[in-house]
Every structure is written in C-alpha cells, then in structure tokens.
PDB file of C-alpha atoms and ligand atoms in Angstrom:
ATOM      1  CA  THR A  18     -71.036  28.273  51.353  1.00  0.00           C
ATOM      2  CA  ALA A  19     -68.182  30.490  50.292  1.00  0.00           C
ATOM      3  CA  SER A  20     -67.593  33.767  52.070  1.00  0.00           C
ATOM      4  CA  LEU A  21     -65.253  34.867  49.344  1.00  0.00           C
ATOM      5  CA  GLU A  22     -64.532  33.597  45.877  1.00  0.00           C
ATOM      6  CA  VAL A  23     -61.844  35.076  43.654  1.00  0.00           C
ATOM      7  CA  SER A  24     -61.766  33.752  40.119  1.00  0.00           C
ATOM      8  CA  ARG A  25     -59.185  34.429  37.402  1.00  0.00           C
ATOM      9  CA  LEU A  26     -58.520  37.858  38.846  1.00  0.00           C
ATOM     10  CA  ALA A  27     -55.992  39.830  36.800  1.00  0.00           C
ATOM     11  CA  TYR A  28     -55.127  43.469  37.174  1.00  0.00           C
ATOM     12  CA  ALA A  29     -52.715  45.980  35.659  1.00  0.00           C
ATOM     13  CA  TYR A  30     -52.229  49.487  37.074  1.00  0.00           C
ATOM     14  CA  PRO A  31     -52.781  52.421  34.702  1.00  0.00           C
ATOM     15  CA  ASP A  32     -48.999  52.705  34.189  1.00  0.00           C
ATOM     16  CA  GLY A  33     -49.018  49.154  32.801  1.00  0.00           C
ATOM     17  CA  THR A  34     -47.570  47.349  35.848  1.00  0.00           C
ATOM     18  CA  GLN A  35     -49.242  43.947  35.871  1.00  0.00           C
ATOM     19  CA  ALA A  36     -49.843  43.198  39.570  1.00  0.00           C
ATOM     20  CA  LEU A  37     -52.157  40.147  39.412  1.00  0.00           C
ATOM     21  CA  PHE A  38     -52.068  37.368  36.809  1.00  0.00           C
ATOM     22  CA  GLY A  39     -55.176  35.207  37.187  1.00  0.00           C
ATOM     23  CA  VAL A  40     -55.668  34.655  40.907  1.00  0.00           C
ATOM     24  CA  ASP A  41     -58.064  31.879  42.017  1.00  0.00           C
ATOM     25  CA  PHE A  42     -59.107  30.906  45.524  1.00  0.00           C
ATOM     26  CA  ARG A  43     -62.163  30.410  47.655  1.00  0.00           C
ATOM     27  CA  ILE A  44     -62.634  30.901  51.380  1.00  0.00           C
ATOM     28  CA  GLU A  45     -65.458  29.079  53.147  1.00  0.00           C
ATOM     29  CA  ARG A  46     -67.505  30.687  55.876  1.00  0.00           C
ATOM     30  CA  GLY A  47     -65.729  30.533  59.248  1.00  0.00           C
ATOM     31  CA  GLU A  48     -62.251  29.822  57.867  1.00  0.00           C
ATOM     32  CA  ARG A  49     -59.212  31.823  59.025  1.00  0.00           C
ATOM     33  CA  VAL A  50     -56.713  32.199  56.202  1.00  0.00           C
ATOM     34  CA  ALA A  51     -53.314  33.909  56.074  1.00  0.00           C
ATOM     35  CA  LEU A  52     -52.210  35.705  52.903  1.00  0.00           C
ATOM     36  CA  LEU A  53     -48.418  35.523  52.754  1.00  0.00           C
ATOM     37  CA  GLY A  54     -45.890  36.624  50.172  1.00  0.00           C
ATOM     38  CA  PRO A  55     -42.933  38.919  49.537  1.00  0.00           C
ATOM     39  CA  ASN A  56     -43.179  42.690  49.049  1.00  0.00           C
ATOM     40  CA  GLY A  57     -44.497  43.486  45.607  1.00  0.00           C
ATOM     41  CA  ALA A  58     -46.303  40.135  45.298  1.00  0.00           C
ATOM     42  CA  GLY A  59     -49.687  41.814  44.824  1.00  0.00           C
ATOM     43  CA  LYS A  60     -51.199  41.389  48.310  1.00  0.00           C
ATOM     44  CA  THR A  61     -52.322  45.001  48.629  1.00  0.00           C
ATOM     45  CA  THR A  62     -53.681  45.004  45.082  1.00  0.00           C
ATOM     46  CA  LEU A  63     -55.656  41.841  45.835  1.00  0.00           C
ATOM     47  CA  VAL A  64     -57.074  43.216  49.093  1.00  0.00           C
ATOM     48  CA  LEU A  65     -58.132  46.440  47.343  1.00  0.00           C
ATOM     49  CA  HIS A  66     -60.217  44.299  44.968  1.00  0.00           C
ATOM     50  CA  LEU A  67     -62.087  42.604  47.799  1.00  0.00           C
ATOM     51  CA  ASN A  68     -64.202  45.625  48.615  1.00  0.00           C
ATOM     52  CA  GLY A  69     -64.263  47.388  45.281  1.00  0.00           C
ATOM     53  CA  ILE A  70     -61.615  50.074  45.854  1.00  0.00           C
ATOM     54  CA  LEU A  71     -60.113  48.573  42.702  1.00  0.00           C
ATOM     55  CA  THR A  72     -62.249  46.683  40.204  1.00  0.00           C
ATOM     56  CA  ALA A  73     -60.991  43.906  38.012  1.00  0.00           C
ATOM     57  CA  GLY A  74     -59.815  44.261  34.486  1.00  0.00           C
ATOM     58  CA  HIS A  75     -60.394  40.501  34.245  1.00  0.00           C
ATOM     59  CA  GLY A  76     -62.011  37.940  36.497  1.00  0.00           C
ATOM     60  CA  THR A  77     -64.488  38.100  39.344  1.00  0.00           C
ATOM     61  CA  VAL A  78     -64.624  38.645  43.082  1.00  0.00           C
ATOM     62  CA  THR A  79     -67.739  37.413  44.891  1.00  0.00           C
ATOM     63  CA  VAL A  80     -68.443  38.153  48.552  1.00  0.00           C
ATOM     64  CA  ALA A  81     -71.378  36.369  50.164  1.00  0.00           C
ATOM     65  CA  GLY A  82     -72.968  35.994  46.744  1.00  0.00           C
ATOM     66  CA  LEU A  83     -72.439  39.656  45.759  1.00  0.00           C
ATOM     67  CA  ARG A  84     -70.273  40.514  42.768  1.00  0.00           C
ATOM     68  CA  VAL A  85     -67.698  43.224  43.384  1.00  0.00           C
ATOM     69  CA  GLY A  86     -67.895  45.792  40.588  1.00  0.00           C
ATOM     70  CA  GLU A  87     -71.524  44.941  39.804  1.00  0.00           C
ATOM     71  CA  ASP A  88     -73.532  44.897  43.012  1.00  0.00           C
ATOM     72  CA  SER A  89     -73.811  47.960  45.257  1.00  0.00           C
ATOM     73  CA  VAL A  90     -70.458  49.154  46.562  1.00  0.00           C
ATOM     74  CA  LEU A  91     -72.123  50.031  49.885  1.00  0.00           C
ATOM     75  CA  GLU A  92     -73.438  46.486  50.299  1.00  0.00           C
ATOM     76  CA  ILE A  93     -69.986  45.104  49.487  1.00  0.00           C
ATOM     77  CA  ARG A  94     -68.177  47.446  51.914  1.00  0.00           C
ATOM     78  CA  ARG A  95     -70.594  46.427  54.652  1.00  0.00           C
ATOM     79  CA  ARG A  96     -69.652  42.785  54.140  1.00  0.00           C
ATOM     80  CA  VAL A  97     -65.897  43.157  53.723  1.00  0.00           C
ATOM     81  CA  GLY A  98     -64.462  44.674  56.884  1.00  0.00           C
ATOM     82  CA  LEU A  99     -60.977  46.069  56.298  1.00  0.00           C
ATOM     83  CA  VAL A 100     -58.724  46.631  59.306  1.00  0.00           C
ATOM     84  CA  PHE A 101     -55.835  48.842  58.196  1.00  0.00           C
ATOM     85  CA  GLN A 102     -52.287  48.349  59.368  1.00  0.00           C
ATOM     86  CA  ASP A 103     -52.317  51.690  61.211  1.00  0.00           C
ATOM     87  CA  PRO A 104     -55.267  52.014  63.626  1.00  0.00           C
ATOM     88  CA  ASP A 105     -54.885  55.786  63.511  1.00  0.00           C
ATOM     89  CA  ASP A 106     -56.145  55.668  59.917  1.00  0.00           C
ATOM     90  CA  GLN A 107     -59.383  54.218  61.289  1.00  0.00           C
ATOM     91  CA  LEU A 108     -59.979  56.193  64.506  1.00  0.00           C
ATOM     92  CA  PHE A 109     -60.835  59.860  64.153  1.00  0.00           C
ATOM     93  CA  MET A 110     -63.713  60.648  66.539  1.00  0.00           C
ATOM     94  CA  PRO A 111     -63.508  62.228  70.021  1.00  0.00           C
ATOM     95  CA  THR A 112     -64.505  59.002  71.803  1.00  0.00           C
ATOM     96  CA  VAL A 113     -64.276  55.256  71.269  1.00  0.00           C
ATOM     97  CA  ARG A 114     -68.102  55.058  71.310  1.00  0.00           C
ATOM     98  CA  GLU A 115     -68.415  57.479  68.384  1.00  0.00           C
ATOM     99  CA  ASP A 116     -65.700  55.722  66.398  1.00  0.00           C
ATOM    100  CA  VAL A 117     -67.360  52.310  66.775  1.00  0.00           C
ATOM    101  CA  ALA A 118     -70.839  53.776  66.110  1.00  0.00           C
ATOM    102  CA  PHE A 119     -69.730  55.577  62.955  1.00  0.00           C
ATOM    103  CA  GLY A 120     -69.995  52.631  60.524  1.00  0.00           C
ATOM    104  CA  PRO A 121     -73.346  51.202  61.657  1.00  0.00           C
ATOM    105  CA  ALA A 122     -74.816  54.723  62.001  1.00  0.00           C
ATOM    106  CA  ASN A 123     -73.880  55.284  58.363  1.00  0.00           C
ATOM    107  CA  LEU A 124     -75.845  52.152  57.514  1.00  0.00           C
ATOM    108  CA  GLY A 125     -78.905  53.641  59.232  1.00  0.00           C
ATOM    109  CA  VAL A 126     -78.671  51.791  62.569  1.00  0.00           C
ATOM    110  CA  ARG A 127     -80.045  54.029  65.340  1.00  0.00           C
ATOM    111  CA  GLY A 128     -80.894  54.301  69.031  1.00  0.00           C
ATOM    112  CA  GLU A 129     -80.845  51.229  71.274  1.00  0.00           C
ATOM    113  CA  GLU A 130     -79.722  48.926  68.475  1.00  0.00           C
ATOM    114  CA  LEU A 131     -76.767  51.168  67.694  1.00  0.00           C
ATOM    115  CA  GLU A 132     -75.742  51.369  71.355  1.00  0.00           C
ATOM    116  CA  GLN A 133     -75.995  47.577  71.614  1.00  0.00           C
ATOM    117  CA  ARG A 134     -73.865  47.044  68.501  1.00  0.00           C
ATOM    118  CA  VAL A 135     -71.183  49.343  69.890  1.00  0.00           C
ATOM    119  CA  LYS A 136     -71.130  47.581  73.257  1.00  0.00           C
ATOM    120  CA  ASP A 137     -71.103  44.106  71.688  1.00  0.00           C
ATOM    121  CA  ALA A 138     -68.258  44.989  69.333  1.00  0.00           C
ATOM    122  CA  LEU A 139     -66.189  46.482  72.161  1.00  0.00           C
ATOM    123  CA  GLU A 140     -66.956  43.483  74.374  1.00  0.00           C
ATOM    124  CA  LYS A 141     -65.605  41.144  71.673  1.00  0.00           C
ATOM    125  CA  VAL A 142     -62.247  42.943  71.666  1.00  0.00           C
ATOM    126  CA  GLY A 143     -62.100  43.400  75.446  1.00  0.00           C
ATOM    127  CA  MET A 144     -62.414  47.198  75.254  1.00  0.00           C
ATOM    128  CA  ARG A 145     -65.869  47.762  76.760  1.00  0.00           C
ATOM    129  CA  GLU A 146     -64.498  49.879  79.627  1.00  0.00           C
ATOM    130  CA  ALA A 147     -62.860  52.262  77.163  1.00  0.00           C
ATOM    131  CA  ILE A 148     -66.171  53.280  75.568  1.00  0.00           C
ATOM    132  CA  ASP A 149     -66.094  56.900  76.794  1.00  0.00           C
ATOM    133  CA  ARG A 150     -62.375  57.451  76.356  1.00  0.00           C
ATOM    134  CA  PRO A 151     -60.671  59.376  73.565  1.00  0.00           C
ATOM    135  CA  PRO A 152     -58.898  56.857  71.293  1.00  0.00           C
ATOM    136  CA  HIS A 153     -55.656  58.828  71.443  1.00  0.00           C
ATOM    137  CA  HIS A 154     -55.418  58.151  75.189  1.00  0.00           C
ATOM    138  CA  LEU A 155     -55.224  54.408  74.548  1.00  0.00           C
ATOM    139  CA  SER A 156     -52.095  52.337  73.915  1.00  0.00           C
ATOM    140  CA  PHE A 157     -51.281  51.277  70.362  1.00  0.00           C
ATOM    141  CA  GLY A 158     -52.445  47.728  71.046  1.00  0.00           C
ATOM    142  CA  GLN A 159     -55.720  49.009  72.510  1.00  0.00           C
ATOM    143  CA  ARG A 160     -56.228  51.276  69.495  1.00  0.00           C
ATOM    144  CA  ARG A 161     -55.751  48.324  67.184  1.00  0.00           C
ATOM    145  CA  ARG A 162     -58.416  46.407  69.132  1.00  0.00           C
ATOM    146  CA  VAL A 163     -60.812  49.368  68.879  1.00  0.00           C
ATOM    147  CA  ALA A 164     -60.083  49.540  65.125  1.00  0.00           C
ATOM    148  CA  VAL A 165     -61.147  45.867  64.904  1.00  0.00           C
ATOM    149  CA  ALA A 166     -64.325  46.758  66.854  1.00  0.00           C
ATOM    150  CA  THR A 167     -65.205  49.570  64.402  1.00  0.00           C
ATOM    151  CA  VAL A 168     -65.282  46.926  61.683  1.00  0.00           C
ATOM    152  CA  LEU A 169     -67.062  44.239  63.739  1.00  0.00           C
ATOM    153  CA  ALA A 170     -69.859  46.723  64.498  1.00  0.00           C
ATOM    154  CA  MET A 171     -70.723  46.581  60.776  1.00  0.00           C
ATOM    155  CA  GLU A 172     -71.324  42.805  61.160  1.00  0.00           C
ATOM    156  CA  PRO A 173     -69.105  41.895  58.203  1.00  0.00           C
ATOM    157  CA  GLU A 174     -69.144  38.619  56.295  1.00  0.00           C
ATOM    158  CA  ILE A 175     -65.352  38.603  56.214  1.00  0.00           C
ATOM    159  CA  LEU A 176     -62.775  40.449  58.286  1.00  0.00           C
ATOM    160  CA  VAL A 177     -59.631  41.380  56.312  1.00  0.00           C
ATOM    161  CA  LEU A 178     -56.667  42.477  58.412  1.00  0.00           C
ATOM    162  CA  ASP A 179     -53.456  44.073  57.125  1.00  0.00           C
ATOM    163  CA  GLU A 180     -50.497  43.028  59.309  1.00  0.00           C
ATOM    164  CA  PRO A 181     -52.536  42.709  62.525  1.00  0.00           C
ATOM    165  CA  SER A 182     -49.547  41.817  64.721  1.00  0.00           C
ATOM    166  CA  SER A 183     -47.282  44.655  63.539  1.00  0.00           C
ATOM    167  CA  ASN A 184     -45.894  46.984  66.228  1.00  0.00           C
ATOM    168  CA  LEU A 185     -47.485  45.017  69.081  1.00  0.00           C
ATOM    169  CA  ASP A 186     -45.597  44.062  72.210  1.00  0.00           C
ATOM    170  CA  PRO A 187     -45.742  40.350  73.110  1.00  0.00           C
ATOM    171  CA  ALA A 188     -48.657  40.732  75.548  1.00  0.00           C
ATOM    172  CA  SER A 189     -50.790  42.726  73.069  1.00  0.00           C
ATOM    173  CA  ARG A 190     -49.873  40.302  70.325  1.00  0.00           C
ATOM    174  CA  ARG A 191     -51.148  37.370  72.407  1.00  0.00           C
ATOM    175  CA  GLU A 192     -54.303  39.252  73.431  1.00  0.00           C
ATOM    176  CA  LEU A 193     -55.149  40.051  69.821  1.00  0.00           C
ATOM    177  CA  ALA A 194     -54.549  36.426  68.808  1.00  0.00           C
ATOM    178  CA  GLU A 195     -57.004  35.261  71.464  1.00  0.00           C
ATOM    179  CA  ILE A 196     -59.557  37.811  70.290  1.00  0.00           C
ATOM    180  CA  LEU A 197     -59.226  36.780  66.648  1.00  0.00           C
ATOM    181  CA  ARG A 198     -59.573  33.130  67.604  1.00  0.00           C
ATOM    182  CA  SER A 199     -62.711  33.845  69.620  1.00  0.00           C
ATOM    183  CA  LEU A 200     -64.532  35.710  66.821  1.00  0.00           C
ATOM    184  CA  ASP A 201     -67.237  33.931  64.917  1.00  0.00           C
ATOM    185  CA  VAL A 202     -66.293  35.438  61.557  1.00  0.00           C
ATOM    186  CA  THR A 203     -64.356  34.537  58.419  1.00  0.00           C
ATOM    187  CA  VAL A 204     -60.851  36.021  58.527  1.00  0.00           C
ATOM    188  CA  LEU A 205     -58.285  36.812  55.841  1.00  0.00           C
ATOM    189  CA  MET A 206     -55.073  38.158  57.341  1.00  0.00           C
ATOM    190  CA  VAL A 207     -52.228  39.671  55.329  1.00  0.00           C
ATOM    191  CA  THR A 208     -49.060  39.087  57.315  1.00  0.00           C
ATOM    192  CA  HIS A 209     -45.299  38.628  57.270  1.00  0.00           C
ATOM    193  CA  ASP A 210     -45.489  37.184  60.778  1.00  0.00           C
ATOM    194  CA  LEU A 211     -45.200  33.467  60.088  1.00  0.00           C
ATOM    195  CA  PRO A 212     -45.587  32.337  63.723  1.00  0.00           C
ATOM    196  CA  TYR A 213     -48.800  34.387  63.892  1.00  0.00           C
ATOM    197  CA  ALA A 214     -50.082  32.754  60.706  1.00  0.00           C
ATOM    198  CA  LEU A 215     -49.215  29.335  62.106  1.00  0.00           C
ATOM    199  CA  GLU A 216     -50.877  30.085  65.414  1.00  0.00           C
ATOM    200  CA  LEU A 217     -54.088  31.564  63.996  1.00  0.00           C
ATOM    201  CA  CYS A 218     -54.702  30.292  60.506  1.00  0.00           C
ATOM    202  CA  GLU A 219     -55.297  26.659  59.635  1.00  0.00           C
ATOM    203  CA  ARG A 220     -54.776  27.595  55.986  1.00  0.00           C
ATOM    204  CA  SER A 221     -52.409  29.890  54.116  1.00  0.00           C
ATOM    205  CA  LEU A 222     -52.175  31.306  50.626  1.00  0.00           C
ATOM    206  CA  ILE A 223     -48.827  32.391  49.235  1.00  0.00           C
ATOM    207  CA  LEU A 224     -49.039  35.115  46.625  1.00  0.00           C
ATOM    208  CA  SER A 225     -45.882  35.544  44.599  1.00  0.00           C
ATOM    209  CA  GLY A 226     -45.408  37.582  41.432  1.00  0.00           C
ATOM    210  CA  GLY A 227     -49.158  38.093  41.123  1.00  0.00           C
ATOM    211  CA  VAL A 228     -50.115  34.411  41.241  1.00  0.00           C
ATOM    212  CA  ILE A 229     -51.099  32.006  44.011  1.00  0.00           C
ATOM    213  CA  ALA A 230     -47.924  29.986  44.469  1.00  0.00           C
ATOM    214  CA  ALA A 231     -49.295  27.785  47.270  1.00  0.00           C
ATOM    215  CA  ASP A 232     -52.607  27.148  49.006  1.00  0.00           C
ATOM    216  CA  GLY A 233     -52.930  24.648  51.832  1.00  0.00           C
ATOM    217  CA  PRO A 234     -52.516  23.904  55.519  1.00  0.00           C
ATOM    218  CA  THR A 235     -50.265  26.568  57.082  1.00  0.00           C
ATOM    219  CA  ARG A 236     -48.064  23.965  58.744  1.00  0.00           C
ATOM    220  CA  GLU A 237     -47.261  22.299  55.408  1.00  0.00           C
ATOM    221  CA  ILE A 238     -46.890  25.580  53.533  1.00  0.00           C
ATOM    222  CA  LEU A 239     -44.384  26.912  56.055  1.00  0.00           C
ATOM    223  CA  ALA A 240     -42.483  23.624  56.105  1.00  0.00           C
ATOM    224  CA  ASP A 241     -42.073  23.849  52.314  1.00  0.00           C
ATOM    225  CA  ALA A 242     -41.256  27.564  52.247  1.00  0.00           C
TER     226      ALA A 242
HETATM  227  P1  ADP B  10     -47.648  43.768  48.058  1.00  0.00           P
HETATM  228  O1  ADP B  10     -48.820  44.336  48.785  1.00  0.00           O
HETATM  229  O2  ADP B  10     -47.629  42.271  48.041  1.00  0.00           O
HETATM  230  O3  ADP B  10     -46.347  44.341  48.521  1.00  0.00           O
HETATM  231  P2  ADP B  10     -48.611  45.360  45.832  1.00  0.00           P
HETATM  232  O4  ADP B  10     -50.005  44.900  45.548  1.00  0.00           O
HETATM  233  O5  ADP B  10     -48.452  46.617  46.617  1.00  0.00           O
HETATM  234  O6  ADP B  10     -47.806  44.156  46.494  1.00  0.00           O
HETATM  235  O7  ADP B  10     -47.834  45.541  44.470  1.00  0.00           O
HETATM  236  C1  ADP B  10     -47.901  44.582  43.408  1.00  0.00           C
HETATM  237  C2  ADP B  10     -47.186  45.154  42.175  1.00  0.00           C
HETATM  238  O8  ADP B  10     -47.934  46.270  41.704  1.00  0.00           O
HETATM  239  C3  ADP B  10     -45.789  45.655  42.465  1.00  0.00           C
HETATM  240  O9  ADP B  10     -45.044  45.460  41.295  1.00  0.00           O
HETATM  241  C4  ADP B  10     -46.005  47.128  42.722  1.00  0.00           C
HETATM  242  O10 ADP B  10     -44.840  47.867  42.439  1.00  0.00           O
HETATM  243  C5  ADP B  10     -47.130  47.448  41.734  1.00  0.00           C
HETATM  244  N1  ADP B  10     -47.984  48.583  42.171  1.00  0.00           N
HETATM  245  C6  ADP B  10     -48.625  48.713  43.348  1.00  0.00           C
HETATM  246  N2  ADP B  10     -49.335  49.842  43.397  1.00  0.00           N
HETATM  247  C7  ADP B  10     -49.148  50.439  42.186  1.00  0.00           C
HETATM  248  C8  ADP B  10     -49.636  51.653  41.589  1.00  0.00           C
HETATM  249  N3  ADP B  10     -50.455  52.470  42.240  1.00  0.00           N
HETATM  250  N4  ADP B  10     -49.231  51.926  40.321  1.00  0.00           N
HETATM  251  C9  ADP B  10     -48.417  51.103  39.663  1.00  0.00           C
HETATM  252  N5  ADP B  10     -47.926  49.945  40.151  1.00  0.00           N
HETATM  253  C10 ADP B  10     -48.300  49.623  41.397  1.00  0.00           C
HETATM  254  P1  ADP B  11     -47.235  47.229  51.406  1.00  0.00           P
HETATM  255  O1  ADP B  11     -46.009  46.701  52.051  1.00  0.00           O
HETATM  256  O2  ADP B  11     -48.276  47.745  52.364  1.00  0.00           O
HETATM  257  O3  ADP B  11     -47.827  46.289  50.406  1.00  0.00           O
HETATM  258  P2  ADP B  11     -46.131  48.647  49.161  1.00  0.00           P
HETATM  259  O4  ADP B  11     -44.709  49.020  49.307  1.00  0.00           O
HETATM  260  O5  ADP B  11     -46.490  47.501  48.293  1.00  0.00           O
HETATM  261  O6  ADP B  11     -46.783  48.522  50.613  1.00  0.00           O
HETATM  262  O7  ADP B  11     -46.945  49.897  48.567  1.00  0.00           O
HETATM  263  C1  ADP B  11     -47.144  51.064  49.325  1.00  0.00           C
HETATM  264  C2  ADP B  11     -47.990  52.019  48.480  1.00  0.00           C
HETATM  265  O8  ADP B  11     -47.291  52.400  47.305  1.00  0.00           O
HETATM  266  C3  ADP B  11     -49.283  51.375  48.004  1.00  0.00           C
HETATM  267  O9  ADP B  11     -50.331  52.314  48.141  1.00  0.00           O
HETATM  268  C4  ADP B  11     -49.042  51.044  46.546  1.00  0.00           C
HETATM  269  O10 ADP B  11     -50.246  51.135  45.799  1.00  0.00           O
HETATM  270  C5  ADP B  11     -48.052  52.111  46.138  1.00  0.00           C
HETATM  271  N1  ADP B  11     -47.124  51.586  45.106  1.00  0.00           N
HETATM  272  C6  ADP B  11     -46.366  50.468  45.207  1.00  0.00           C
HETATM  273  N2  ADP B  11     -45.648  50.274  44.075  1.00  0.00           N
HETATM  274  C7  ADP B  11     -45.977  51.312  43.245  1.00  0.00           C
HETATM  275  C8  ADP B  11     -45.571  51.672  41.915  1.00  0.00           C
HETATM  276  N3  ADP B  11     -44.729  50.937  41.196  1.00  0.00           N
HETATM  277  N4  ADP B  11     -46.096  52.798  41.383  1.00  0.00           N
HETATM  278  C9  ADP B  11     -46.956  53.522  42.089  1.00  0.00           C
HETATM  279  N5  ADP B  11     -47.373  53.233  43.343  1.00  0.00           N
HETATM  280  C10 ADP B  11     -46.892  52.133  43.903  1.00  0.00           C
END
C-alpha cells in the first residue's frame, strides 16, 4: 500500500509564479526516499502540499488513503510528520517532556498513554535521559533529535524531513543516520547532502523546474547526475 501518492500536482503562487508542473510519484509504506534538486526547483512547495499547508490548484495528494484538501486537515497533519530544518522552530516548551507531549496531547492522548508515547519517542532518538531538561540546554544535534521525537510521538504515517543533516558535526550526523535507519516509518527527506541520500535512501527523486526529472535507485540517480 502507498503511504503517499502525488498525482498530476501543479501549483502557481498567487503572484503567478508556477512552482509545480504536474508532479507524479508514489511512495510505498516503509520506503526511505530522498527528494533532491536545485534551489527553486519546487521542493518546499511540494512539501507544503503534503500536509495541506498549501492545497493544489490541480492534481491530488493522498496520504494513507486520505485526500489532502478534502479530508480533515487535523487527520492529515497527524499522519504527515514534518521535521523543520531548524529544530528551534519546533521546540518551545520549558522541558523536553512537554515538547514531545505537545502533539499527542493535542490529539487527546492523556495520562499513562501520553507518558509512554513520550518515553518511546525519546527512546527511539536516544534522548530518553534528556526528558526533564530544557531543550535550550541541549546541543544542536540533540535538539534536532528531540524535534524528530516530537513528530514520532504523533505516530505519523510518513516522516518528512527538511535538510536533516544540515549544521551537524560528523558524530551527530552519523548518530542521526543510524536513528533514521532504525525507525519503522516511511521517510521522505529533502536534502542537498548527496552522501546522506546515498547512505540512507534506496530511492531518490530529483525535482527540477517543477517536474520530476528522475526517480529511481539513489546509486543510479547520483551516477547520472
Ligand atoms: P525549493 O524549495 O526547491 O528551493 P521552492 O518551492 O521554494 O523551491 O520554489 C519554487 C518556485 O516557486 C521558485 O521559483 C520560487 O521562487 C517560487 N516561490 C516560492 N515561494 C513563493 C511564494 N511565496 N510566492 C511566489 N513564488 C514563490
Ligand atoms: P529553501 O532553500 O528552504 O527551499 P527558498 O529560498 O526556496 O528556501 O525559499 C525561502 C522562503 O522564501 C520560502 O518560504 C519561500 O516560500 C519564499 N520564497 C521563495 N521564492 C519566493 C518568491 N519568488 N516570492 C515570494 N516568496 C518566495
């Protein structure tokens, strides 16, 4: 079954800039896919369509059987977990526990179940010991891992990461790669870091000028690029 299906997606901004020209691809459950492409290719515009921040002029986006723009935006946002490039856009509570609890609590998860979700999500990113710490006391790499946990705690269908390796030192970069490999979730990663794509994603999409210019095994795509 597909986690994500994008069909004939086209979009122009209100000022008339055409950012996407009929984008088609499908990501199966459990795949890890890199989204590559030059600045201005439409990557951000595409990602903003995946959880309904933007809705299509033309075409469809389906996440776990739900249609973006038609089915409940809350249901869609629960299933599409966005990890921003800057973790400080995602962490705003006094402690790590409260930051990771925020999403599931909003969905109505309470008590023991909420506590368990928080611990499980932090365990998955190796940050369980930081549960009572203020996020701003953590290193950048640790904050990025906590930002991933805030999204995992929502139990998303697909995890979408914007430049996950940016600003990480080599050790943090390796740690995050191991974490992403260990997760049992579909991943779409926007990146300019080709070695990271090669290391983590069996498949890559190249978006260029608002169209999918290539879609296939990362090794072959990078050899041709
Ligand atoms: P990428 O993320 O690959 O760098 P974007 O999705 O940000 O690409 O941009 C795709 C195209 O849409 C570019 O031509 C960009 O200038 C344009 N664009 C992006 N955001 C806006 C906006 N808010 N209004 C008008 N044009 C935009
Ligand atoms: P990124 O490298 O993250 O894709 P961009 O340079 O594409 O960043 O865009 C940064 C921000 O500027 C985005 O929020 C995008 O929507 C906005 N933007 C990009 N191009 C335009 C444009 N031509 N007009 C208005 N806003 C734009």
